[in-house]
XYZ file of C-alpha atoms in Angstrom:
598
model
C 137.777 -71.442 -108.452
C 139.724 -70.509 -111.378
C 141.532 -67.072 -111.148
C 139.890 -64.095 -112.827
C 141.436 -60.891 -113.949
C 139.741 -57.860 -112.248
C 137.583 -55.777 -114.624
C 138.342 -52.262 -115.103
C 140.122 -50.279 -112.509
C 141.013 -51.898 -109.242
C 139.864 -48.915 -107.283
C 136.291 -48.810 -108.996
C 133.814 -50.690 -107.110
C 130.816 -52.415 -109.025
C 127.881 -50.822 -109.789
C 125.184 -51.085 -107.141
C 127.448 -52.261 -104.296
C 127.206 -50.881 -100.869
C 130.265 -49.103 -100.010
C 132.246 -48.384 -96.657
C 132.926 -44.913 -96.383
C 136.690 -45.468 -97.077
C 135.667 -47.350 -100.318
C 135.319 -50.869 -99.662
C 132.438 -52.990 -100.233
C 130.989 -54.343 -96.654
C 128.256 -56.926 -95.692
C 124.605 -56.177 -96.272
C 121.697 -56.776 -98.551
C 122.950 -54.268 -101.250
C 126.049 -56.360 -101.909
C 126.460 -56.961 -105.434
C 125.719 -60.523 -106.587
C 127.181 -60.288 -110.196
C 129.447 -62.177 -112.215
C 131.861 -62.648 -109.419
C 129.409 -63.785 -106.699
C 130.007 -67.626 -106.070
C 127.278 -69.445 -107.953
C 126.624 -71.849 -105.257
C 126.381 -69.046 -102.497
C 129.126 -70.462 -100.559
C 132.595 -69.086 -99.646
C 135.433 -70.292 -101.998
C 137.629 -71.111 -99.200
C 135.618 -72.691 -96.417
C 132.304 -73.706 -98.215
C 130.423 -72.103 -95.551
C 127.223 -70.247 -96.720
C 127.617 -66.657 -97.663
C 125.018 -64.237 -95.959
C 124.199 -60.685 -96.039
C 125.729 -60.504 -92.686
C 128.822 -62.339 -93.435
C 129.844 -61.790 -97.161
C 132.742 -59.451 -97.803
C 133.198 -57.999 -101.438
C 136.452 -56.539 -102.658
C 136.423 -53.635 -104.895
C 136.772 -55.921 -108.034
C 133.643 -57.944 -107.214
C 135.103 -61.048 -105.710
C 133.458 -62.356 -102.451
C 134.322 -64.400 -99.310
C 133.336 -64.728 -96.134
C 134.566 -62.422 -93.429
C 136.123 -65.115 -91.246
C 138.545 -66.221 -94.153
C 139.373 -62.407 -94.974
C 140.615 -62.104 -91.371
C 142.471 -65.236 -91.614
C 144.455 -63.822 -94.524
C 145.177 -60.641 -92.436
C 146.388 -62.599 -89.573
C 149.084 -64.390 -91.814
C 150.312 -61.325 -93.791
C 149.417 -57.833 -94.805
C 147.003 -57.708 -97.550
C 146.894 -55.157 -100.330
C 145.134 -56.970 -102.861
C 142.117 -59.316 -103.789
C 143.315 -63.052 -103.069
C 141.236 -64.050 -106.002
C 142.531 -61.731 -108.772
C 145.332 -59.726 -107.059
C 143.247 -56.401 -107.862
C 145.105 -53.843 -105.707
C 143.766 -51.804 -102.972
C 144.929 -48.883 -100.993
C 145.884 -48.864 -97.395
C 142.875 -47.177 -96.475
C 140.873 -49.717 -98.189
C 142.522 -52.547 -96.542
C 142.097 -50.821 -93.351
C 138.265 -50.455 -93.992
C 138.002 -54.027 -95.426
C 139.581 -55.447 -91.970
C 137.392 -53.420 -89.850
C 134.238 -54.613 -91.740
C 135.357 -58.157 -91.590
C 135.860 -58.073 -87.869
C 132.420 -56.518 -87.446
C 130.957 -59.325 -89.618
C 132.847 -62.012 -87.865
C 131.665 -61.048 -84.533
C 135.036 -60.013 -82.933
C 137.172 -62.879 -84.331
C 140.029 -60.649 -84.475
C 140.436 -61.107 -80.829
C 141.245 -64.820 -81.357
C 143.448 -64.306 -84.526
C 145.400 -61.367 -83.171
C 146.371 -62.252 -79.543
C 143.361 -60.512 -77.907
C 144.038 -57.040 -79.590
C 141.076 -54.846 -80.704
C 140.251 -54.313 -84.040
C 141.377 -50.561 -83.782
C 144.526 -51.539 -82.526
C 145.289 -54.002 -85.282
C 144.359 -51.431 -87.743
C 146.463 -48.684 -86.516
C 149.571 -50.870 -86.509
C 148.977 -52.141 -90.103
C 152.000 -51.453 -92.301
C 151.911 -49.776 -95.434
C 150.638 -52.972 -97.076
C 153.051 -52.806 -100.062
C 153.596 -56.595 -100.246
C 151.620 -58.439 -103.171
C 149.281 -61.118 -102.249
C 150.389 -63.313 -105.123
C 151.257 -66.252 -102.735
C 147.678 -66.428 -101.789
C 146.777 -67.387 -105.245
C 146.936 -71.367 -105.704
C 147.861 -72.640 -108.978
C 144.128 -73.729 -109.180
C 143.098 -70.307 -108.148
C 141.462 -68.994 -105.198
C 142.719 -67.721 -101.982
C 145.180 -70.201 -99.670
C 144.793 -70.302 -96.032
C 147.332 -71.747 -93.449
C 146.594 -75.237 -92.080
C 146.123 -74.370 -88.661
C 142.494 -75.367 -88.567
C 141.653 -78.634 -89.849
C 138.213 -77.351 -90.901
C 139.843 -75.278 -93.703
C 140.192 -76.191 -97.295
C 143.797 -77.398 -97.363
C 145.744 -75.394 -99.807
C 148.646 -75.354 -101.999
C 150.014 -72.294 -100.528
C 153.410 -72.121 -98.462
C 153.084 -72.164 -94.577
C 156.235 -70.087 -93.139
C 157.405 -68.927 -90.088
C 155.791 -71.505 -87.444
C 157.673 -73.577 -85.193
C 158.416 -77.126 -86.499
C 157.877 -79.996 -84.136
C 161.577 -80.869 -83.275
C 163.403 -82.305 -80.311
C 164.087 -79.980 -77.285
C 168.048 -80.192 -78.057
C 167.140 -78.982 -81.805
C 165.081 -76.193 -80.579
C 167.532 -75.008 -77.855
C 169.294 -71.780 -79.103
C 173.187 -72.285 -79.714
C 175.217 -70.557 -77.398
C 177.090 -66.943 -77.796
C 174.552 -65.677 -80.347
C 176.462 -62.591 -81.116
C 174.234 -60.855 -83.823
C 171.944 -58.042 -82.714
C 170.724 -54.547 -83.612
C 170.015 -53.113 -86.978
C 173.230 -54.683 -88.643
C 172.343 -58.190 -86.689
C 171.223 -59.913 -90.053
C 173.906 -58.513 -92.315
C 176.439 -59.495 -90.013
C 174.974 -63.027 -89.720
C 174.507 -63.516 -93.509
C 178.228 -62.488 -93.730
C 179.491 -64.910 -91.273
C 177.650 -67.879 -92.949
C 181.068 -69.116 -94.519
C 183.087 -68.353 -91.333
C 185.878 -71.139 -90.768
C 184.652 -71.302 -87.106
C 182.177 -73.925 -86.580
C 180.570 -72.282 -83.741
C 180.234 -68.857 -85.663
C 178.676 -70.579 -88.520
C 175.975 -72.139 -86.409
C 175.208 -68.879 -84.583
C 174.977 -67.172 -88.080
C 172.464 -69.861 -89.491
C 170.390 -69.927 -86.449
C 170.188 -66.080 -86.639
C 169.183 -65.912 -90.120
C 166.658 -68.641 -89.528
C 165.363 -66.833 -86.502
C 164.995 -63.407 -88.469
C 163.161 -65.388 -91.376
C 160.674 -67.067 -88.866
C 158.877 -63.663 -87.963
C 155.368 -63.516 -88.803
C 155.200 -59.973 -90.150
C 157.557 -58.656 -93.066
C 160.211 -61.409 -92.599
C 163.537 -60.165 -94.612
C 163.299 -62.285 -97.296
C 164.539 -59.522 -99.944
C 167.706 -58.968 -97.815
C 168.557 -62.779 -97.527
C 167.819 -63.241 -101.329
C 169.960 -59.958 -102.338
C 172.566 -61.161 -99.903
C 173.579 -63.813 -102.481
C 173.923 -66.304 -99.571
C 171.092 -68.669 -100.441
C 173.402 -71.127 -102.298
C 175.377 -71.197 -99.026
C 172.469 -72.042 -96.780
C 171.340 -74.736 -99.537
C 174.992 -76.179 -99.220
C 174.411 -76.463 -95.205
C 171.129 -78.008 -96.010
C 172.757 -80.994 -97.863
C 173.914 -82.388 -94.624
C 177.660 -82.373 -94.866
C 177.854 -80.807 -91.270
C 176.082 -80.992 -88.172
C 172.638 -82.031 -88.027
C 171.770 -78.989 -86.074
C 173.358 -76.989 -88.976
C 171.497 -78.859 -91.612
C 168.053 -78.380 -89.702
C 168.393 -74.589 -89.227
C 169.348 -74.056 -93.028
C 166.556 -76.109 -94.048
C 164.236 -74.222 -91.764
C 165.485 -71.009 -93.254
C 164.946 -72.023 -96.890
C 161.628 -73.262 -96.048
C 160.665 -69.771 -94.983
C 162.183 -68.364 -98.082
C 159.989 -70.476 -100.151
C 156.949 -69.643 -98.158
C 157.171 -66.076 -99.587
C 155.893 -64.659 -103.029
C 156.863 -66.671 -106.128
C 159.704 -64.460 -106.498
C 161.162 -65.881 -103.502
C 160.293 -69.428 -104.153
C 161.957 -69.422 -107.300
C 164.998 -67.825 -105.919
C 165.118 -70.676 -103.435
C 164.731 -73.282 -106.287
C 167.475 -71.592 -108.413
C 170.056 -71.929 -105.587
C 169.013 -75.547 -105.454
C 166.441 -75.924 -102.619
C 164.857 -78.813 -104.237
C 167.570 -81.162 -104.487
C 168.689 -80.385 -100.857
C 165.207 -80.947 -99.450
C 164.526 -84.232 -101.631
C 167.846 -85.600 -100.346
C 167.149 -84.903 -96.772
C 163.352 -85.948 -96.890
C 164.367 -89.438 -98.147
C 167.602 -90.311 -96.238
C 167.837 -88.321 -93.193
C 167.775 -90.468 -90.074
C 166.406 -87.603 -88.112
C 162.467 -87.096 -87.877
C 162.897 -83.400 -87.480
C 165.014 -82.928 -90.474
C 162.754 -85.433 -92.691
C 159.884 -83.161 -91.565
C 161.398 -80.002 -92.205
C 162.393 -81.072 -95.728
C 158.932 -82.266 -96.481
C 157.692 -78.760 -95.469
C 160.158 -77.202 -97.833
C 159.126 -79.489 -100.708
C 155.425 -78.749 -100.120
C 155.858 -75.071 -100.090
C 157.875 -75.199 -103.483
C 155.397 -77.702 -105.013
C 152.423 -75.553 -103.852
C 153.548 -72.428 -105.646
C 152.769 -73.400 -109.425
C 152.656 -76.705 -111.661
C 155.825 -75.825 -112.867
C 157.584 -75.990 -109.662
C 155.591 -79.039 -108.589
C 156.793 -80.836 -111.582
C 160.355 -79.720 -110.822
C 160.105 -81.309 -107.668
C 158.786 -84.521 -108.889
C 161.225 -84.780 -111.669
C 164.133 -84.671 -108.907
C 162.576 -87.568 -106.954
C 160.374 -85.865 -104.617
C 157.462 -88.451 -104.557
C 160.133 -91.356 -104.072
C 161.697 -89.415 -101.111
C 158.696 -88.595 -99.585
C 157.501 -92.033 -99.726
C 160.600 -93.208 -97.969
C 160.368 -90.675 -95.338
C 157.009 -90.948 -94.668
C 157.215 -94.857 -94.570
C 159.466 -94.773 -91.394
C 158.449 -96.550 -88.348
C 159.528 -93.570 -86.324
C 157.517 -90.902 -88.303
C 155.973 -88.668 -85.691
C 152.381 -87.292 -86.076
C 153.875 -83.832 -86.804
C 156.302 -85.204 -89.864
C 152.927 -87.190 -90.995
C 151.085 -83.910 -91.045
C 153.589 -82.149 -92.855
C 154.355 -85.031 -95.152
C 150.644 -85.826 -96.074
C 150.062 -81.952 -96.804
C 153.228 -81.865 -99.099
C 152.039 -85.056 -100.771
C 148.531 -83.329 -101.642
C 150.405 -80.534 -103.033
C 152.500 -82.765 -105.331
C 149.324 -84.484 -106.851
C 147.204 -81.232 -107.149
C 147.191 -78.754 -109.931
C 146.711 -78.358 -113.574
C 147.905 -79.442 -115.965
C 147.800 -82.613 -113.866
C 151.049 -84.482 -112.872
C 151.734 -87.696 -114.750
C 150.381 -90.645 -112.748
C 153.807 -92.491 -113.159
C 155.398 -89.430 -111.349
C 153.324 -89.323 -108.188
C 152.722 -93.385 -108.076
C 154.947 -93.643 -105.107
C 152.759 -91.397 -103.034
C 149.576 -93.461 -103.316
C 150.282 -95.908 -100.758
C 151.439 -93.277 -98.477
C 148.138 -91.375 -98.750
C 146.221 -94.725 -98.173
C 147.944 -95.403 -95.114
C 147.090 -91.854 -93.947
C 143.584 -92.600 -94.422
C 144.044 -95.105 -91.707
C 145.043 -92.246 -89.287
C 142.781 -91.075 -86.373
C 144.043 -87.379 -86.953
C 141.459 -85.183 -88.550
C 144.105 -82.985 -90.323
C 145.882 -86.107 -91.848
C 142.701 -87.421 -92.758
C 141.442 -84.053 -94.544
C 144.707 -83.544 -96.483
C 144.979 -87.374 -97.510
C 141.233 -87.069 -98.794
C 141.971 -84.088 -100.712
C 145.260 -85.754 -102.255
C 142.741 -88.659 -103.493
C 140.244 -86.100 -104.817
C 142.996 -84.484 -106.954
C 144.288 -87.740 -108.292
C 140.754 -89.070 -109.224
C 139.762 -85.895 -111.069
C 140.384 -86.644 -114.590
C 140.980 -89.606 -116.867
C 139.696 -93.229 -115.776
C 143.392 -94.407 -115.083
C 143.729 -92.041 -112.137
C 140.374 -93.285 -110.969
C 141.533 -96.771 -111.358
C 144.664 -95.838 -109.263
C 142.748 -94.673 -106.452
C 140.803 -97.886 -106.421
C 143.663 -100.079 -106.846
C 144.793 -98.358 -103.259
C 141.754 -100.023 -101.602
C 140.460 -96.835 -100.204
C 136.896 -96.548 -101.453
C 135.316 -98.496 -98.380
C 137.445 -96.403 -96.154
C 136.306 -93.167 -97.774
C 132.734 -94.095 -97.447
C 133.318 -94.832 -93.827
C 134.794 -91.408 -93.263
C 131.760 -90.022 -94.946
C 129.475 -91.544 -92.332
C 131.755 -90.216 -89.601
C 130.247 -86.968 -89.877
C 133.676 -84.858 -89.482
C 133.262 -81.675 -91.308
C 136.607 -81.183 -92.548
C 136.262 -84.685 -94.667
C 132.959 -84.151 -96.049
C 133.892 -82.120 -99.137
C 136.956 -83.748 -100.265
C 135.504 -87.316 -99.677
C 132.194 -86.734 -101.281
C 134.346 -85.211 -104.359
C 136.435 -88.330 -104.523
C 133.477 -90.484 -104.598
C 131.948 -88.184 -107.300
C 135.105 -88.606 -109.578
C 135.003 -92.231 -109.161
C 131.523 -92.768 -109.982
C 132.006 -90.645 -113.235
C 134.179 -93.677 -114.446
C 133.343 -96.581 -116.304
C 130.718 -98.741 -115.126
C 132.846 -101.048 -113.033
C 134.479 -97.737 -111.288
C 130.801 -96.666 -110.522
C 130.077 -100.174 -109.065
C 132.894 -99.721 -106.663
C 131.287 -96.581 -104.975
C 127.781 -98.770 -104.971
C 129.495 -101.756 -103.498
C 131.109 -99.700 -100.757
C 127.901 -98.409 -99.645
C 128.160 -95.063 -100.851
C 124.748 -94.535 -101.806
C 123.277 -95.106 -98.117
C 126.077 -92.781 -96.720
C 124.904 -89.971 -99.049
C 121.326 -90.065 -98.466
C 121.594 -87.913 -95.124
C 123.678 -85.439 -96.948
C 120.574 -84.263 -98.491
C 119.722 -82.743 -95.527
C 123.079 -80.785 -95.101
C 122.850 -76.974 -94.392
C 125.912 -76.700 -96.762
C 124.577 -75.971 -100.001
C 127.928 -76.948 -101.656
C 127.728 -80.358 -100.041
C 124.116 -81.178 -101.256
C 124.997 -79.833 -104.663
C 127.960 -82.159 -104.903
C 126.149 -85.064 -103.498
C 123.422 -84.888 -106.119
C 126.175 -84.379 -108.613
C 127.881 -87.741 -107.450
C 124.673 -89.757 -107.696
C 123.629 -88.304 -111.093
C 126.839 -90.268 -112.255
C 125.619 -93.201 -110.821
C 122.150 -92.823 -112.112
C 123.730 -92.651 -115.555
C 124.952 -96.009 -115.391
C 123.540 -99.569 -115.881
C 119.791 -100.652 -115.155
C 121.138 -102.539 -112.000
C 122.940 -99.277 -110.941
C 119.943 -97.307 -111.328
C 118.007 -99.979 -109.098
C 120.742 -99.133 -106.502
C 119.990 -95.684 -106.674
C 116.132 -96.537 -106.166
C 116.647 -99.197 -103.457
C 119.152 -96.853 -101.148
C 116.313 -94.398 -100.817
C 118.216 -91.586 -102.431
C 115.811 -91.202 -105.355
C 112.619 -90.916 -103.027
C 114.609 -88.290 -101.070
C 115.810 -86.187 -103.984
C 112.425 -86.316 -105.706
C 110.588 -85.057 -102.393
C 113.158 -82.424 -101.899
C 112.764 -81.131 -105.363
C 108.923 -81.363 -104.824
C 109.168 -79.559 -101.691
C 111.519 -76.670 -103.121
C 113.873 -77.529 -100.514
C 116.984 -77.189 -102.832
C 118.697 -73.859 -103.928
C 119.028 -73.248 -107.464
C 122.380 -75.178 -108.083
C 121.286 -78.338 -106.102
C 118.009 -78.563 -108.091
C 119.797 -78.605 -111.175
C 121.931 -81.485 -110.136
C 119.043 -83.202 -108.660
C 117.236 -82.908 -112.285
C 120.214 -84.681 -113.673
C 119.737 -87.692 -111.009
C 116.222 -88.144 -111.975
C 116.673 -87.614 -115.788
C 119.666 -89.815 -115.939
C 117.836 -92.755 -114.009
C 114.940 -92.486 -116.645
C 117.345 -92.934 -119.552
C 119.154 -95.964 -118.203
C 116.720 -97.680 -116.002
C 114.304 -100.493 -116.448
C 110.704 -100.227 -116.992
C 109.977 -101.383 -113.571
C 112.372 -98.694 -112.197
C 110.489 -96.030 -114.320
C 107.060 -97.458 -112.916
C 108.688 -96.825 -109.400
C 109.953 -93.250 -110.024
C 106.585 -92.233 -111.211
C 104.781 -93.720 -108.034
C 107.555 -91.430 -106.006
C 106.376 -88.209 -108.174
C 109.203 -88.153 -110.609
C 106.881 -86.513 -113.048
C 105.914 -83.602 -110.688
C 109.718 -83.294 -109.838
C 110.611 -83.056 -113.535
C 108.041 -80.320 -114.262
C 109.776 -78.288 -111.589
C 112.675 -78.269 -114.204
C 110.580 -77.276 -116.870
C 109.955 -74.203 -114.809
C 113.486 -73.088 -114.487
C 115.127 -70.368 -116.416
C 117.939 -72.892 -117.286
C 117.610 -73.705 -121.110
C 119.556 -76.707 -120.462
C 117.818 -78.109 -117.239
C 114.687 -77.568 -119.099
C 115.883 -79.678 -121.950
C 117.058 -82.277 -119.176
C 113.531 -82.421 -117.632
C 112.154 -82.817 -121.071
C 114.143 -85.749 -121.862
C 113.120 -87.318 -118.533
C 109.390 -86.918 -119.116
C 109.851 -88.196 -122.462
C 111.796 -91.521 -121.317
C 108.981 -91.871 -118.687
C 106.126 -91.625 -121.276
C 107.935 -93.885 -123.646
C 108.710 -96.400 -121.070
C 104.549 -96.558 -120.456
C 105.336 -95.759 -117.138
C 103.490 -92.086 -117.827
C 100.279 -92.343 -119.622
C 98.744 -89.577 -121.568
C 96.300 -89.237 -118.735
C 99.055 -88.904 -116.367
C 100.813 -86.344 -118.441
C 97.549 -84.263 -118.235
C 96.969 -84.684 -114.560
C 100.466 -83.479 -113.442
C 100.271 -80.626 -115.715
C 103.322 -81.803 -117.737
C 101.495 -81.342 -120.963
C 100.435 -77.721 -120.348
C 103.945 -76.948 -118.958
C 105.929 -78.443 -122.095
C 103.434 -76.588 -124.412
C 104.236 -73.359 -123.117
C 108.034 -74.242 -123.916
C 107.099 -74.453 -127.446
C 107.404 -70.587 -127.792
C 110.602 -70.356 -125.763
C 113.351 -68.192 -126.984
C 115.749 -70.933 -126.969
C 115.351 -72.821 -130.453
C 116.415 -76.316 -128.897
C 114.071 -76.225 -126.011
C 111.318 -75.093 -128.343
C 111.976 -77.750 -130.929
C 112.128 -80.433 -128.104
C 108.727 -79.195 -126.553
C 107.214 -79.228 -129.936
C 108.277 -82.772 -130.697
C 107.273 -84.015 -127.271
C 103.664 -82.596 -127.654
C 103.604 -84.194 -131.160
C 104.329 -87.312 -129.749
C 102.465 -87.531 -126.307
C 99.573 -84.655 -126.371
C 96.118 -86.316 -127.058
C 93.878 -84.449 -129.223
C 91.840 -83.303 -126.037
C 94.883 -81.417 -124.677
């Protein structure tokens, strides 16, 4: 979802929205469903349906579900809308937190170590930090990857413990930095001539940067010691020193864009790329990949900077190691997905080394690895046909159809999006989805309770239905056409899904054979298209008119059929449409197909 500037004053709530006493919109039937309300009715983060009891609206008008809002609070103080950065006061943020907790049925207990919502609110800081890091370069809020059911994101993940061997996690002896001056003392000792003191110092700096609430990023950057940490991360000293320095830099890069850029200016990309591709230690490679993922996820400019310094090649070498742990693979595929995402798109040549890695990850049995790899392929296939062809050449289409059939919730959206992107390519690329059994796998998705999945499924098959006559026959023989026509007739779809479903039917009438048209009429295609005439969207009215015209021209719909189905009457009414294109198309249809008795 694209990032949108907040209209007017950040403190002014949209007209008609229900307000909390402190001024923040909360859940309820009065919640404003204006321009910023998601068109598909789904949370832009997790794709779950928004309802009157779980949708929470920021003062600027943007909406997301209460559970995702709570997860943002769990990761950092939040003083602005994560979708447009419109600021809110501390009191507004506190009210938003309480409203989200109430709507999410006490989810706060699981996110905040069993504390009550009141206790968490009383401990909220002054909320002075910006939430810019929760904006991905594609827009929209970004969440940590802790739950494989969440949408994978570009935003950095900082402060968590990396999966390392026990000897690397043990605190070095004689840590002497403590109290109010502890961090300052540690920073000043990073260049001590004594090796043990340097080790203790970098360990203390890393520990300070790993706290979840208000890590001292500003103090570390302003100390001017980042270049020294980068030098340690380049591996000229003990491996423990390199690991701790990389971890510290990773956490700096997980802050706002200001801190990510500071890490880059200090040389973090070069150090992380070198470690990711050449270190003999899994733990060091994993931490380096984490660092690359944080930097690449900040924006397209830094993503390209990583790629230009060889990040893709280094990641490919590191991830191809036979000793790669599951933790390293998870971090690696997440970082790889950040390197291939974003707009403007990276050049295909710059990310080519990552494609075999992503393909291998699709063979994993780990849900988190599978989800990130699937999202990676969805980003690569979104665009020109050369990206689609690159995905096909990886040999992953059959595997992705199999993953779709697995029913894992975290995989459905990225897989169906990838298959939809592939089906939007040329005829031979579309055929790959058909040959892999994609149509059969997508029929059950029409019954999904997630409206976003139904919509994307119909969009995918509308691409296939726009193909050759044999491809239209495949849509029919799979049972998808009958299922979608029945759903339209029953009124089972929401508005967005119905729009995409109309394209499925209309596209098939344009490219199908006369026998296909006859089969579709027998399924009730004419009545389904008449539903499109009743919609308020002029473009869909035109799509429905084109479908009816195609069926009539093929001879599958006779003048009597047009009269009996009510199509002629419905089209005749559109002759007075305020939309000139619709009115003209309706008049042309009536002139060609209406009988003198109509």
